[in-house]
PDB file of C-alpha atoms in Angstrom:
ATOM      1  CA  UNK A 100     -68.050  81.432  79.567  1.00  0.00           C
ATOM      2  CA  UNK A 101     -66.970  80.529  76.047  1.00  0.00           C
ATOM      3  CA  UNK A 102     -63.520  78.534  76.073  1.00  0.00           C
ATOM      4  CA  UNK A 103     -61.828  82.057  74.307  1.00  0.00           C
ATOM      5  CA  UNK A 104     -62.772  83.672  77.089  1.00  0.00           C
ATOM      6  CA  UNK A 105     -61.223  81.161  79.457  1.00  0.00           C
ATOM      7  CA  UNK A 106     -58.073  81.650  77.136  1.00  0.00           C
ATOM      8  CA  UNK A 107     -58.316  85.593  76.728  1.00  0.00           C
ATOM      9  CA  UNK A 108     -55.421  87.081  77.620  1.00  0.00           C
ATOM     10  CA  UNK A 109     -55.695  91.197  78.639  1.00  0.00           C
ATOM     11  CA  UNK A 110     -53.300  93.900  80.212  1.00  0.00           C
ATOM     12  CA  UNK A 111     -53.330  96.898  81.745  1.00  0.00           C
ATOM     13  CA  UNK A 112     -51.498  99.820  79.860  1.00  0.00           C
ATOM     14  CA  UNK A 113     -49.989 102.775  81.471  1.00  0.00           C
ATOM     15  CA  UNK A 114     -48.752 105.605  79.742  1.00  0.00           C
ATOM     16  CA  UNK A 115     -46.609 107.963  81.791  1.00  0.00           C
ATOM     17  CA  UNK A 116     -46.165 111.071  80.060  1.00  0.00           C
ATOM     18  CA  UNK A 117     -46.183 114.890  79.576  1.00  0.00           C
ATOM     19  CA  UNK A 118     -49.606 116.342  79.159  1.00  0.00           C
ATOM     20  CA  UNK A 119     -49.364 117.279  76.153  1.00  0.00           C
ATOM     21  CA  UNK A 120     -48.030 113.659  74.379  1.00  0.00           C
ATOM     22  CA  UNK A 121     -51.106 111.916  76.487  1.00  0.00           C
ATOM     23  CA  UNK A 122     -53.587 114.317  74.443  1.00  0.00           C
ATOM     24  CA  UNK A 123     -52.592 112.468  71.307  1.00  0.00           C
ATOM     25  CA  UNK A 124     -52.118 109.118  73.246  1.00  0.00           C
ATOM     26  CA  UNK A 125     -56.091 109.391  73.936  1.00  0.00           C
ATOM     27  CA  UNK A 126     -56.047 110.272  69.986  1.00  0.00           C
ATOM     28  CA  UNK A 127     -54.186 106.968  69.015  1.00  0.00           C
ATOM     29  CA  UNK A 128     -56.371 104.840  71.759  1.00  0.00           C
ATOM     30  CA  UNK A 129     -59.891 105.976  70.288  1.00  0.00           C
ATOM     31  CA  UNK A 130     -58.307 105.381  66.630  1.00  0.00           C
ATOM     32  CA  UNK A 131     -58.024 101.836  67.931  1.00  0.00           C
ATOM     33  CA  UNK A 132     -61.745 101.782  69.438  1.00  0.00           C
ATOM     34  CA  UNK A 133     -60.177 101.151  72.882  1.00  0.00           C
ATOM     35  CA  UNK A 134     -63.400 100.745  74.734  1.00  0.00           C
ATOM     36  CA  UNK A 135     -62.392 101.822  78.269  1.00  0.00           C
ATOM     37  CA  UNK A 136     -59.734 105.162  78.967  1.00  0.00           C
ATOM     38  CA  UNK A 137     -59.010 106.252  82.258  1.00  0.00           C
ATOM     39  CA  UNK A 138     -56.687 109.781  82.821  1.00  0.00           C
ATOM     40  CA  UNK A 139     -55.300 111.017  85.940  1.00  0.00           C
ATOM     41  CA  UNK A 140     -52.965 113.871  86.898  1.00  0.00           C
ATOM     42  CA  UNK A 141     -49.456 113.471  88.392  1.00  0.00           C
ATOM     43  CA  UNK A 142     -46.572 115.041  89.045  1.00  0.00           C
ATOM     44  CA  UNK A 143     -43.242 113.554  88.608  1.00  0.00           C
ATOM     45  CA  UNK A 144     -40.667 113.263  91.691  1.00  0.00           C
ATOM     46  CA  UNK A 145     -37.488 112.808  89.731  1.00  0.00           C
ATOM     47  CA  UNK A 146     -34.921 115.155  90.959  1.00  0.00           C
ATOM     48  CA  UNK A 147     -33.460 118.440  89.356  1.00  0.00           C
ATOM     49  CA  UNK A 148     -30.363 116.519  88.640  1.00  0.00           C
ATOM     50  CA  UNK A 149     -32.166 113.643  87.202  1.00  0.00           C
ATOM     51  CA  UNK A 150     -34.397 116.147  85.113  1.00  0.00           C
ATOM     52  CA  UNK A 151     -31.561 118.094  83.951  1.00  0.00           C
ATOM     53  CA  UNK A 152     -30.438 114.876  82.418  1.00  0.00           C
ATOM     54  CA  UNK A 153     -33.241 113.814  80.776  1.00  0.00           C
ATOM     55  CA  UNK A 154     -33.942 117.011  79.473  1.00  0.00           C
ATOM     56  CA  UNK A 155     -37.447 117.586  81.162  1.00  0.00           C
ATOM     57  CA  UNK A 156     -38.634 120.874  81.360  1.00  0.00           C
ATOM     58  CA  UNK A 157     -41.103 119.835  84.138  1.00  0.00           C
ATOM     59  CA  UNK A 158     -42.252 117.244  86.766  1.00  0.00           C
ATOM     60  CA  UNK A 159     -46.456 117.767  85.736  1.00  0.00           C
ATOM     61  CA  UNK A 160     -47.311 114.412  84.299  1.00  0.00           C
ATOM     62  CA  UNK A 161     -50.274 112.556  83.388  1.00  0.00           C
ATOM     63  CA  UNK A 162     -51.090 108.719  83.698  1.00  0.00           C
ATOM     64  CA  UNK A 163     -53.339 107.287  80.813  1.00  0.00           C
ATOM     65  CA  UNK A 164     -54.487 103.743  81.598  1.00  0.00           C
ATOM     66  CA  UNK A 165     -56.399 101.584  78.969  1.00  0.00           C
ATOM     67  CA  UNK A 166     -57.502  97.768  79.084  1.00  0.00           C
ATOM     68  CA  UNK A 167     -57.226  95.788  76.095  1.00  0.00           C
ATOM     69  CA  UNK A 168     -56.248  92.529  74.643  1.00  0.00           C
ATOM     70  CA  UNK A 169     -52.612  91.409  75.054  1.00  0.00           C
ATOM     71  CA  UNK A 170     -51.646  91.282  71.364  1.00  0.00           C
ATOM     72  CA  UNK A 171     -53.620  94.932  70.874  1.00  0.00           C
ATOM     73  CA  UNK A 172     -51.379  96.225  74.137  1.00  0.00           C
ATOM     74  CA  UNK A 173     -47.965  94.971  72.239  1.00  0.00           C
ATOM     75  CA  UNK A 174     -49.010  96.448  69.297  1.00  0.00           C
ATOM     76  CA  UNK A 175     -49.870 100.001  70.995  1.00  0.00           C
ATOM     77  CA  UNK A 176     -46.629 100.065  72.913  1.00  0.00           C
ATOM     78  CA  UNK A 177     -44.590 100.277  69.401  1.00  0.00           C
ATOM     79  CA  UNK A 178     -47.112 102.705  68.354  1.00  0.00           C
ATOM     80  CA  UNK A 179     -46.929 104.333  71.535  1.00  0.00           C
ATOM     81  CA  UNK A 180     -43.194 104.666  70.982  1.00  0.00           C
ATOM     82  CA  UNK A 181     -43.025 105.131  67.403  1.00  0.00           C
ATOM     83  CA  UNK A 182     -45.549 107.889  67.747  1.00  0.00           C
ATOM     84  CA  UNK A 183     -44.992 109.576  70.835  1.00  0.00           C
ATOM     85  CA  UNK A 184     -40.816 109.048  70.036  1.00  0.00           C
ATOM     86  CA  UNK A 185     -40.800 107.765  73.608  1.00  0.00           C
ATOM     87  CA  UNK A 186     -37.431 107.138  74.895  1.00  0.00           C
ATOM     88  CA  UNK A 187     -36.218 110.840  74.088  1.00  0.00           C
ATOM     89  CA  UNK A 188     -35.851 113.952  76.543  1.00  0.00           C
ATOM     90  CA  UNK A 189     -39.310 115.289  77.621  1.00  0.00           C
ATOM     91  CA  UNK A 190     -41.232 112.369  76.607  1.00  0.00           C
ATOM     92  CA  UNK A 191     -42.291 109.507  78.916  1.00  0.00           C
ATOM     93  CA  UNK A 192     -42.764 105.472  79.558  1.00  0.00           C
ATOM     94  CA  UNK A 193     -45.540 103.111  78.614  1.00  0.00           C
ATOM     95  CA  UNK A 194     -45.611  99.635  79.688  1.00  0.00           C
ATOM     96  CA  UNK A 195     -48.493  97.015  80.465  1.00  0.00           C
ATOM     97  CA  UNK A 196     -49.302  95.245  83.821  1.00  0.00           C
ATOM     98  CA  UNK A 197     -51.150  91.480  83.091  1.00  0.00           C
ATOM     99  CA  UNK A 198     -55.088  91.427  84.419  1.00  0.00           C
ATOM    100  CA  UNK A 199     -56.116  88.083  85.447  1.00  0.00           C
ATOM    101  CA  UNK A 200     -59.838  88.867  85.544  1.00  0.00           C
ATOM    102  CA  UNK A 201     -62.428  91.760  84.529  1.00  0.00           C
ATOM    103  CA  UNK A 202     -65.979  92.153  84.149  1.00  0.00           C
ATOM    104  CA  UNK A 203     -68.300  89.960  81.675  1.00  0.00           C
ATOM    105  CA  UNK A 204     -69.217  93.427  79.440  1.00  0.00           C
ATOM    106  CA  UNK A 205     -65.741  94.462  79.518  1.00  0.00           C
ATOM    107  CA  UNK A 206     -64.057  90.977  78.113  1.00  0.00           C
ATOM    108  CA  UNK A 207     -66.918  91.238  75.391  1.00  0.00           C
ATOM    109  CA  UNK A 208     -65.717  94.538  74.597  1.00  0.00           C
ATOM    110  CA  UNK A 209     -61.881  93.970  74.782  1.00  0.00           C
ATOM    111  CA  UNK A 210     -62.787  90.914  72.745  1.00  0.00           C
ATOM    112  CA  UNK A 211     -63.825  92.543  70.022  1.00  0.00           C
ATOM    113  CA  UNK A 212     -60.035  94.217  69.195  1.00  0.00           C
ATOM    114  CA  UNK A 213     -57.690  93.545  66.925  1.00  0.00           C
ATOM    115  CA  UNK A 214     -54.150  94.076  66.190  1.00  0.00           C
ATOM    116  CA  UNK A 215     -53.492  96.511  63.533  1.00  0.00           C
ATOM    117  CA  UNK A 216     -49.653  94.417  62.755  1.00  0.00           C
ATOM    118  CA  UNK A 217     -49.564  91.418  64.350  1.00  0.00           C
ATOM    119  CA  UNK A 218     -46.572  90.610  62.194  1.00  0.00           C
ATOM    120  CA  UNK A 219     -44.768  93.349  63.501  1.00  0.00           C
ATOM    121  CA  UNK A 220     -45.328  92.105  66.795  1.00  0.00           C
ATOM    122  CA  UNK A 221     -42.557  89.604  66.228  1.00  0.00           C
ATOM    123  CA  UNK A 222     -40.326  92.319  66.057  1.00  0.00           C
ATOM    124  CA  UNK A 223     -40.449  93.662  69.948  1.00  0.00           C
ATOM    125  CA  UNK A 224     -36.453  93.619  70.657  1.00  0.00           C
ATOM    126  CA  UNK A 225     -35.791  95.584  67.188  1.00  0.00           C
ATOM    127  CA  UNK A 226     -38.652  98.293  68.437  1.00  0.00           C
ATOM    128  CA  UNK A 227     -36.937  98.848  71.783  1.00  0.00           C
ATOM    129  CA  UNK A 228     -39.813  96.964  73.942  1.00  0.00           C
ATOM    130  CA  UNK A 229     -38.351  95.169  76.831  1.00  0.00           C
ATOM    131  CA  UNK A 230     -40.062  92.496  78.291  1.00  0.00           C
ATOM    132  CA  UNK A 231     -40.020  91.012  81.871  1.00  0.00           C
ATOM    133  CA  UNK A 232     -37.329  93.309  83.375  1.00  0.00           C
ATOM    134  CA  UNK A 233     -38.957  95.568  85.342  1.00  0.00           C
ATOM    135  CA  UNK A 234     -41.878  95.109  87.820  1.00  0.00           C
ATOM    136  CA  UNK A 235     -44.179  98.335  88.948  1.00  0.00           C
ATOM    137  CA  UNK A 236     -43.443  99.188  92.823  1.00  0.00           C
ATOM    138  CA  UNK A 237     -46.635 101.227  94.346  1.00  0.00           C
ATOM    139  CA  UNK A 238     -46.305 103.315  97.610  1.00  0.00           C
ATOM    140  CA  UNK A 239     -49.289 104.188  99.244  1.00  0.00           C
ATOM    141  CA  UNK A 240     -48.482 107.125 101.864  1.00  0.00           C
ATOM    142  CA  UNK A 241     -49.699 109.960 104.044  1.00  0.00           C
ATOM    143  CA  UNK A 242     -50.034 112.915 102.416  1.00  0.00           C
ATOM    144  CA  UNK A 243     -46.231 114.911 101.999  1.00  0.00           C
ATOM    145  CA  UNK A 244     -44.448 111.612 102.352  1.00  0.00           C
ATOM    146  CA  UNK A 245     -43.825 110.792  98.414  1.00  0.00           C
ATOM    147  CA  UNK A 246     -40.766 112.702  98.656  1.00  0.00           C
ATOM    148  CA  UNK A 247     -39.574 110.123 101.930  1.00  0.00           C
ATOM    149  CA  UNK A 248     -40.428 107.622  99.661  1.00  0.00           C
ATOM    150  CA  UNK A 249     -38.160 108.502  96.366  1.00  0.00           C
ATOM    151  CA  UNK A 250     -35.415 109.506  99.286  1.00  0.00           C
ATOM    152  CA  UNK A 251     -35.463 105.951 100.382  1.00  0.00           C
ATOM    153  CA  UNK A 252     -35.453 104.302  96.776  1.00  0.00           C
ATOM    154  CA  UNK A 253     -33.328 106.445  95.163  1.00  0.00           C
ATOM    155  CA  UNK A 254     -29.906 104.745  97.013  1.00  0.00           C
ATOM    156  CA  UNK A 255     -31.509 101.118  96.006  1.00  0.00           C
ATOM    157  CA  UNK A 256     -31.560 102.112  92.147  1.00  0.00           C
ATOM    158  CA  UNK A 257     -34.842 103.985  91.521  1.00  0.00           C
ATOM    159  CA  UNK A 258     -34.525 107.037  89.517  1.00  0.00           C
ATOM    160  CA  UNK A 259     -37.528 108.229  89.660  1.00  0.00           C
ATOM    161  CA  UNK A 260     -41.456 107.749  90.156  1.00  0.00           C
ATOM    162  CA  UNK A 261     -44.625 109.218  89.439  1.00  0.00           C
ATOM    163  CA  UNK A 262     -46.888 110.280  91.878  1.00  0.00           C
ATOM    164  CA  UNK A 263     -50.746 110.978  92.066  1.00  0.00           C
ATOM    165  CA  UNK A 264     -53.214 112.279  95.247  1.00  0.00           C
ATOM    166  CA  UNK A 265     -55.946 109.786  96.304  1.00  0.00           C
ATOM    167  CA  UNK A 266     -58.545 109.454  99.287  1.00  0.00           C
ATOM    168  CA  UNK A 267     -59.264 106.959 101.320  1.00  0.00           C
ATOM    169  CA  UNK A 268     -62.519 105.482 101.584  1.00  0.00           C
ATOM    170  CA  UNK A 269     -61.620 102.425 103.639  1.00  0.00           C
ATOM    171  CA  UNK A 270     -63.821 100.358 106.046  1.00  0.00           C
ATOM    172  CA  UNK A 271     -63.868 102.389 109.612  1.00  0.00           C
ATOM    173  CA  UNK A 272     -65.084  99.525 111.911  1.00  0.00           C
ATOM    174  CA  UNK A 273     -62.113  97.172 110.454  1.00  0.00           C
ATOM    175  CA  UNK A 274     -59.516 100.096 110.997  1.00  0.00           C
ATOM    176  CA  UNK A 275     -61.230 100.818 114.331  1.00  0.00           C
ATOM    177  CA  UNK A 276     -60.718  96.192 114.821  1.00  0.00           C
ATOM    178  CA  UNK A 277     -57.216  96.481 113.792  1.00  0.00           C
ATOM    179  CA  UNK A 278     -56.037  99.683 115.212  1.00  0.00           C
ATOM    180  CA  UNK A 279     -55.150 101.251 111.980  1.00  0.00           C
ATOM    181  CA  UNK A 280     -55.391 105.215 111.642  1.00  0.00           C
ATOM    182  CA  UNK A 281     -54.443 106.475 108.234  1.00  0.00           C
ATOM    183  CA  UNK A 282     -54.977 109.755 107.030  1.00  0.00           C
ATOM    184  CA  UNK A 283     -58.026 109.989 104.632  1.00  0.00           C
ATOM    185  CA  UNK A 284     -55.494 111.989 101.711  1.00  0.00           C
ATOM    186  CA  UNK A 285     -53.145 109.708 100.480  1.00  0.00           C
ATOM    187  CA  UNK A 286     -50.554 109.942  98.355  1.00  0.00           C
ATOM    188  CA  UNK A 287     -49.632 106.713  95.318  1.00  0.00           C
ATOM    189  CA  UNK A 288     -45.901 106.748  94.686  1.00  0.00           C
ATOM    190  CA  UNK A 289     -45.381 104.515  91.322  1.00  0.00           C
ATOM    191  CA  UNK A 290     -41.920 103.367  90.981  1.00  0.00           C
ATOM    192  CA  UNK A 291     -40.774 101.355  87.728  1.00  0.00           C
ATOM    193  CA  UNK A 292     -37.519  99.138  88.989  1.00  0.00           C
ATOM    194  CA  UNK A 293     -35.169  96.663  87.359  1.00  0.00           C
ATOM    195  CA  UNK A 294     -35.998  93.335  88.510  1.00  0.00           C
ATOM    196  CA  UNK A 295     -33.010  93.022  90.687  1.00  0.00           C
ATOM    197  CA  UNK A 296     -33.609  96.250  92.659  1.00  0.00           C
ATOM    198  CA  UNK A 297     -36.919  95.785  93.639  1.00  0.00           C
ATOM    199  CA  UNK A 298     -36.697  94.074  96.358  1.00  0.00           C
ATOM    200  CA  UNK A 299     -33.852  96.348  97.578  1.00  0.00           C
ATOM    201  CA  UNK A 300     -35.949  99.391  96.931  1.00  0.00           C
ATOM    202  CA  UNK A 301     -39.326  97.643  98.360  1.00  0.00           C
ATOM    203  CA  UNK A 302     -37.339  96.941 101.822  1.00  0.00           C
ATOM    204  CA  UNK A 303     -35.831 100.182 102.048  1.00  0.00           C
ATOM    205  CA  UNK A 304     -39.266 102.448 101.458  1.00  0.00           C
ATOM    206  CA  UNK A 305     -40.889 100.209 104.053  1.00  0.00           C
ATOM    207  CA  UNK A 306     -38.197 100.573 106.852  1.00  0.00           C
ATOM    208  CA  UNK A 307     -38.826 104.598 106.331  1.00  0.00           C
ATOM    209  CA  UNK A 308     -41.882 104.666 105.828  1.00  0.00           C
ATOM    210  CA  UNK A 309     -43.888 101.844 105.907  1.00  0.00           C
ATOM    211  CA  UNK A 310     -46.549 101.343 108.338  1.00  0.00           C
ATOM    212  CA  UNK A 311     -45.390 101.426 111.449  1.00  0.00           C
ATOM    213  CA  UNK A 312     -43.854 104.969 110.504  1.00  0.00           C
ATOM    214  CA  UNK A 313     -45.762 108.182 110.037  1.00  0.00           C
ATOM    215  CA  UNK A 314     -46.239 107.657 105.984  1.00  0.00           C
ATOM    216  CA  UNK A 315     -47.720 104.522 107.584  1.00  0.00           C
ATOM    217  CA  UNK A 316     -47.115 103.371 104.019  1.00  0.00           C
ATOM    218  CA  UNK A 317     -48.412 100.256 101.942  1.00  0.00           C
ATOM    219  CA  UNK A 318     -45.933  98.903  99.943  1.00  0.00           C
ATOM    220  CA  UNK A 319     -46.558  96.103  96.857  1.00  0.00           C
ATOM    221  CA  UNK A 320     -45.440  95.207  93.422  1.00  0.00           C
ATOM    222  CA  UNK A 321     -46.970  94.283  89.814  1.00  0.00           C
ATOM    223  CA  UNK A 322     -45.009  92.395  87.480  1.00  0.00           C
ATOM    224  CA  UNK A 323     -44.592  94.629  84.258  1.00  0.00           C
ATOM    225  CA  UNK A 324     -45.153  92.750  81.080  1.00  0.00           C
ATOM    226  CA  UNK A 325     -43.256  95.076  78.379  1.00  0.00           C
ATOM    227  CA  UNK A 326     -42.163  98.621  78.826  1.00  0.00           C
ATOM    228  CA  UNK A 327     -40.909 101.168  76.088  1.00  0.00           C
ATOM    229  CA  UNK A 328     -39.499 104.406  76.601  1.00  0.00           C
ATOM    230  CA  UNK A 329     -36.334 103.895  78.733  1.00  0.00           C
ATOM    231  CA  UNK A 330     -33.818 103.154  76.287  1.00  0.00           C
TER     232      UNK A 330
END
Protein backbone atom coordinates (compact mmCIF):
# COMPACT_ATOMS: atom_id res chain seq x y z
CA UNK A 1 0.00 0.00 0.00
CA UNK A 2 1.46 3.24 -1.31
CA UNK A 3 1.90 5.91 1.62
CA UNK A 4 -1.28 8.07 -0.30
CA UNK A 5 -3.19 5.37 0.26
CA UNK A 6 -2.30 5.10 3.93
CA UNK A 7 -3.20 8.94 3.92
CA UNK A 8 -6.43 8.72 1.62
CA UNK A 9 -9.10 10.13 3.15
CA UNK A 10 -12.90 8.91 1.70
CA UNK A 11 -16.65 9.39 2.82
CA UNK A 12 -19.73 8.10 2.39
CA UNK A 13 -22.40 10.49 0.77
CA UNK A 14 -26.04 10.27 1.29
CA UNK A 15 -28.45 12.12 -0.53
CA UNK A 16 -31.95 12.12 0.93
CA UNK A 17 -34.30 13.38 -1.47
CA UNK A 18 -37.48 13.39 -3.63
CA UNK A 19 -37.34 11.05 -6.55
CA UNK A 20 -37.33 13.18 -8.87
CA UNK A 21 -34.12 15.65 -7.57
CA UNK A 22 -32.08 12.10 -7.07
CA UNK A 23 -32.62 11.48 -10.99
CA UNK A 24 -30.42 14.47 -11.64
CA UNK A 25 -28.26 13.77 -8.47
CA UNK A 26 -27.22 10.37 -10.39
CA UNK A 27 -26.79 13.01 -13.44
CA UNK A 28 -24.31 15.29 -11.45
CA UNK A 29 -22.47 12.00 -9.83
CA UNK A 30 -21.68 10.32 -13.35
CA UNK A 31 -20.64 14.00 -14.62
CA UNK A 32 -18.04 13.61 -11.89
CA UNK A 33 -17.06 9.87 -12.96
CA UNK A 34 -18.15 8.74 -9.47
CA UNK A 35 -17.15 5.16 -9.86
CA UNK A 36 -19.56 3.42 -7.43
CA UNK A 37 -23.69 4.64 -7.06
CA UNK A 38 -25.93 2.86 -4.97
CA UNK A 39 -30.06 3.90 -4.96
CA UNK A 40 -32.62 2.71 -2.68
CA UNK A 41 -36.29 3.55 -2.08
CA UNK A 42 -37.72 5.14 1.10
CA UNK A 43 -40.37 6.69 2.42
CA UNK A 44 -40.19 9.54 4.73
CA UNK A 45 -41.85 9.37 8.39
CA UNK A 46 -42.05 13.06 9.10
CA UNK A 47 -45.45 13.93 10.25
CA UNK A 48 -48.38 15.82 8.43
CA UNK A 49 -47.64 18.73 10.63
CA UNK A 50 -44.01 18.60 10.02
CA UNK A 51 -44.72 18.18 6.16
CA UNK A 52 -47.13 20.89 6.05
CA UNK A 53 -44.27 23.01 7.21
CA UNK A 54 -41.79 22.15 5.03
CA UNK A 55 -43.92 22.26 2.22
CA UNK A 56 -43.62 18.51 1.09
CA UNK A 57 -46.11 17.25 -1.02
CA UNK A 58 -45.12 13.64 -0.06
CA UNK A 59 -43.23 11.22 2.29
CA UNK A 60 -41.79 8.80 -1.04
CA UNK A 61 -38.09 9.41 -0.88
CA UNK A 62 -35.07 8.00 -2.28
CA UNK A 63 -31.51 7.49 -0.69
CA UNK A 64 -28.52 7.91 -3.21
CA UNK A 65 -25.23 6.81 -1.64
CA UNK A 66 -21.82 7.36 -3.45
CA UNK A 67 -18.10 6.77 -2.17
CA UNK A 68 -15.56 9.15 -3.07
CA UNK A 69 -12.63 11.10 -1.93
CA UNK A 70 -13.15 13.58 0.95
CA UNK A 71 -12.27 16.79 -0.92
CA UNK A 72 -14.57 15.39 -4.11
CA UNK A 73 -17.54 14.72 -1.28
CA UNK A 74 -17.15 18.61 -0.01
CA UNK A 75 -17.15 19.71 -3.28
CA UNK A 76 -20.45 17.66 -4.34
CA UNK A 77 -22.31 18.73 -1.24
CA UNK A 78 -22.19 22.58 -2.54
CA UNK A 79 -23.04 21.25 -5.84
CA UNK A 80 -25.51 19.11 -4.38
CA UNK A 81 -27.04 22.19 -2.80
CA UNK A 82 -26.41 24.70 -5.32
CA UNK A 83 -27.98 22.40 -7.84
CA UNK A 84 -30.61 20.59 -6.27
CA UNK A 85 -31.47 24.23 -4.18
CA UNK A 86 -31.45 21.93 -1.16
CA UNK A 87 -32.57 23.58 1.91
CA UNK A 88 -36.01 24.72 0.28
CA UNK A 89 -39.63 23.08 0.64
CA UNK A 90 -39.82 19.72 -1.24
CA UNK A 91 -36.24 19.22 -1.61
CA UNK A 92 -34.04 17.11 0.71
CA UNK A 93 -30.53 16.65 2.81
CA UNK A 94 -27.13 15.44 1.73
CA UNK A 95 -24.40 14.93 4.08
CA UNK A 96 -21.26 12.50 4.22
CA UNK A 97 -20.44 9.78 6.86
CA UNK A 98 -16.23 9.21 7.13
CA UNK A 99 -15.11 5.43 5.81
CA UNK A 100 -12.11 4.25 7.52
CA UNK A 101 -11.42 1.39 5.10
CA UNK A 102 -12.67 -0.05 1.56
CA UNK A 103 -11.56 -2.42 -0.89
CA UNK A 104 -8.01 -2.28 -2.82
CA UNK A 105 -10.01 -1.71 -6.49
CA UNK A 106 -12.25 0.70 -4.97
CA UNK A 107 -9.40 3.16 -3.28
CA UNK A 108 -7.72 2.88 -6.86
CA UNK A 109 -10.81 4.04 -8.29
CA UNK A 110 -11.82 6.77 -5.72
CA UNK A 111 -8.18 7.72 -6.13
CA UNK A 112 -8.38 8.68 -9.33
CA UNK A 113 -11.01 11.88 -8.53
CA UNK A 114 -10.61 15.19 -8.40
CA UNK A 115 -12.19 18.23 -7.14
CA UNK A 116 -13.75 20.32 -9.72
CA UNK A 117 -13.12 23.83 -7.06
CA UNK A 118 -11.02 23.05 -4.50
CA UNK A 119 -10.78 26.76 -3.86
CA UNK A 120 -14.26 26.98 -3.28
CA UNK A 121 -13.97 24.44 -0.79
CA UNK A 122 -12.65 27.05 1.60
CA UNK A 123 -15.81 28.59 1.45
CA UNK A 124 -18.13 25.77 3.34
CA UNK A 125 -19.82 28.22 6.10
CA UNK A 126 -20.72 30.89 3.21
CA UNK A 127 -22.40 27.74 1.13
CA UNK A 128 -24.55 26.69 4.08
CA UNK A 129 -22.49 23.27 4.80
CA UNK A 130 -22.35 22.53 8.42
CA UNK A 131 -19.82 20.50 9.71
CA UNK A 132 -19.63 18.23 12.84
CA UNK A 133 -23.12 19.00 14.28
CA UNK A 134 -25.08 16.30 13.59
CA UNK A 135 -24.34 12.52 13.81
CA UNK A 136 -26.64 9.82 11.72
CA UNK A 137 -28.85 7.68 14.32
CA UNK A 138 -29.90 4.15 12.56
CA UNK A 139 -32.85 2.02 13.93
CA UNK A 140 -32.99 -1.34 12.92
CA UNK A 141 -36.67 -2.75 13.72
CA UNK A 142 -39.35 -5.34 13.13
CA UNK A 143 -41.31 -4.72 10.44
CA UNK A 144 -44.36 -1.81 11.36
CA UNK A 145 -42.26 -0.48 14.19
CA UNK A 146 -40.57 2.70 12.29
CA UNK A 147 -43.46 4.63 13.27
CA UNK A 148 -42.66 3.50 17.38
CA UNK A 149 -39.46 4.60 16.57
CA UNK A 150 -40.07 8.42 15.23
CA UNK A 151 -42.88 8.38 18.26
CA UNK A 152 -40.09 7.88 20.67
CA UNK A 153 -37.54 10.46 19.05
CA UNK A 154 -39.72 12.93 18.15
CA UNK A 155 -40.09 14.33 22.14
CA UNK A 156 -36.01 14.12 22.30
CA UNK A 157 -35.67 16.61 19.21
CA UNK A 158 -35.88 14.48 16.03
CA UNK A 159 -38.06 15.83 13.40
CA UNK A 160 -38.01 13.44 11.22
CA UNK A 161 -36.27 10.26 9.56
CA UNK A 162 -36.14 8.31 6.58
CA UNK A 163 -36.96 4.92 6.42
CA UNK A 164 -36.18 1.91 4.03
CA UNK A 165 -37.36 -2.15 4.14
CA UNK A 166 -34.48 -4.67 4.49
CA UNK A 167 -34.12 -8.57 5.17
CA UNK A 168 -32.29 -10.27 7.32
CA UNK A 169 -29.86 -12.72 6.36
CA UNK A 170 -28.15 -13.21 9.72
CA UNK A 171 -26.26 -16.29 11.07
CA UNK A 172 -29.11 -18.89 12.46
CA UNK A 173 -26.85 -21.11 14.68
CA UNK A 174 -25.47 -17.77 16.52
CA UNK A 175 -29.17 -16.46 16.96
CA UNK A 176 -30.17 -20.03 17.87
CA UNK A 177 -26.47 -19.62 20.71
CA UNK A 178 -27.73 -16.38 21.86
CA UNK A 179 -31.41 -16.73 21.95
CA UNK A 180 -32.12 -14.02 19.54
CA UNK A 181 -35.39 -14.27 17.27
CA UNK A 182 -35.81 -11.37 14.92
CA UNK A 183 -38.10 -11.21 12.24
CA UNK A 184 -36.42 -11.84 8.79
CA UNK A 185 -38.23 -8.17 7.31
CA UNK A 186 -36.74 -5.44 8.91
CA UNK A 187 -37.27 -2.12 8.85
CA UNK A 188 -33.87 0.86 8.88
CA UNK A 189 -35.11 4.02 10.56
CA UNK A 190 -32.32 6.85 9.67
CA UNK A 191 -32.51 9.71 11.95
CA UNK A 192 -30.19 12.90 11.38
CA UNK A 193 -29.86 14.61 15.14
CA UNK A 194 -28.08 17.63 16.56
CA UNK A 195 -25.22 16.51 18.46
CA UNK A 196 -26.73 17.25 21.76
CA UNK A 197 -29.94 15.22 21.20
CA UNK A 198 -28.58 12.17 20.20
CA UNK A 199 -28.01 10.63 22.97
CA UNK A 200 -31.44 11.71 24.31
CA UNK A 201 -33.11 10.37 21.23
CA UNK A 202 -30.75 7.07 21.11
CA UNK A 203 -31.94 6.24 24.89
CA UNK A 204 -35.42 6.94 24.34
CA UNK A 205 -35.92 4.64 20.92
CA UNK A 206 -34.15 1.88 22.81
CA UNK A 207 -36.34 1.93 26.03
CA UNK A 208 -39.46 1.50 23.40
CA UNK A 209 -38.22 -0.40 21.30
CA UNK A 210 -35.02 -1.70 21.57
CA UNK A 211 -34.32 -5.26 21.93
CA UNK A 212 -35.79 -6.52 24.63
CA UNK A 213 -39.17 -5.03 23.17
CA UNK A 214 -41.12 -6.37 20.23
CA UNK A 215 -39.24 -3.94 17.50
CA UNK A 216 -36.43 -5.86 19.23
CA UNK A 217 -34.56 -2.91 17.74
CA UNK A 218 -30.71 -2.21 17.11
CA UNK A 219 -29.85 1.06 17.82
CA UNK A 220 -26.22 2.91 16.74
CA UNK A 221 -24.80 6.12 15.50
CA UNK A 222 -22.31 7.51 12.66
CA UNK A 223 -20.69 10.67 13.11
CA UNK A 224 -21.81 12.98 10.12
CA UNK A 225 -18.98 14.87 8.57
CA UNK A 226 -20.90 17.90 6.72
CA UNK A 227 -24.55 18.12 5.94
CA UNK A 228 -26.41 20.69 3.60
CA UNK A 229 -29.92 21.12 3.19
CA UNK A 230 -31.32 22.04 6.66
CA UNK A 231 -30.87 25.59 6.80
Amino acid sequence: MTEMRKKASFRLLFLIATPKLVNKAVALLKEGDIPTQYLIHGQGTASSQVMDMLGLDGVDKNILMGMMPKAFADGMLIKLRKKLHLGMPNTGIAFTLPLSGSSGRVVQLMEGLEAEDRPRLLERRESGMTENEYSMIMAIVNQGFSEDVMNAARPKGASGGTVFHSRRIGNEEAMKFWKISVQEEREIVIILAQKEDKKAIMQAIGENCGMESKAQGIILSLPVDGIVGLE
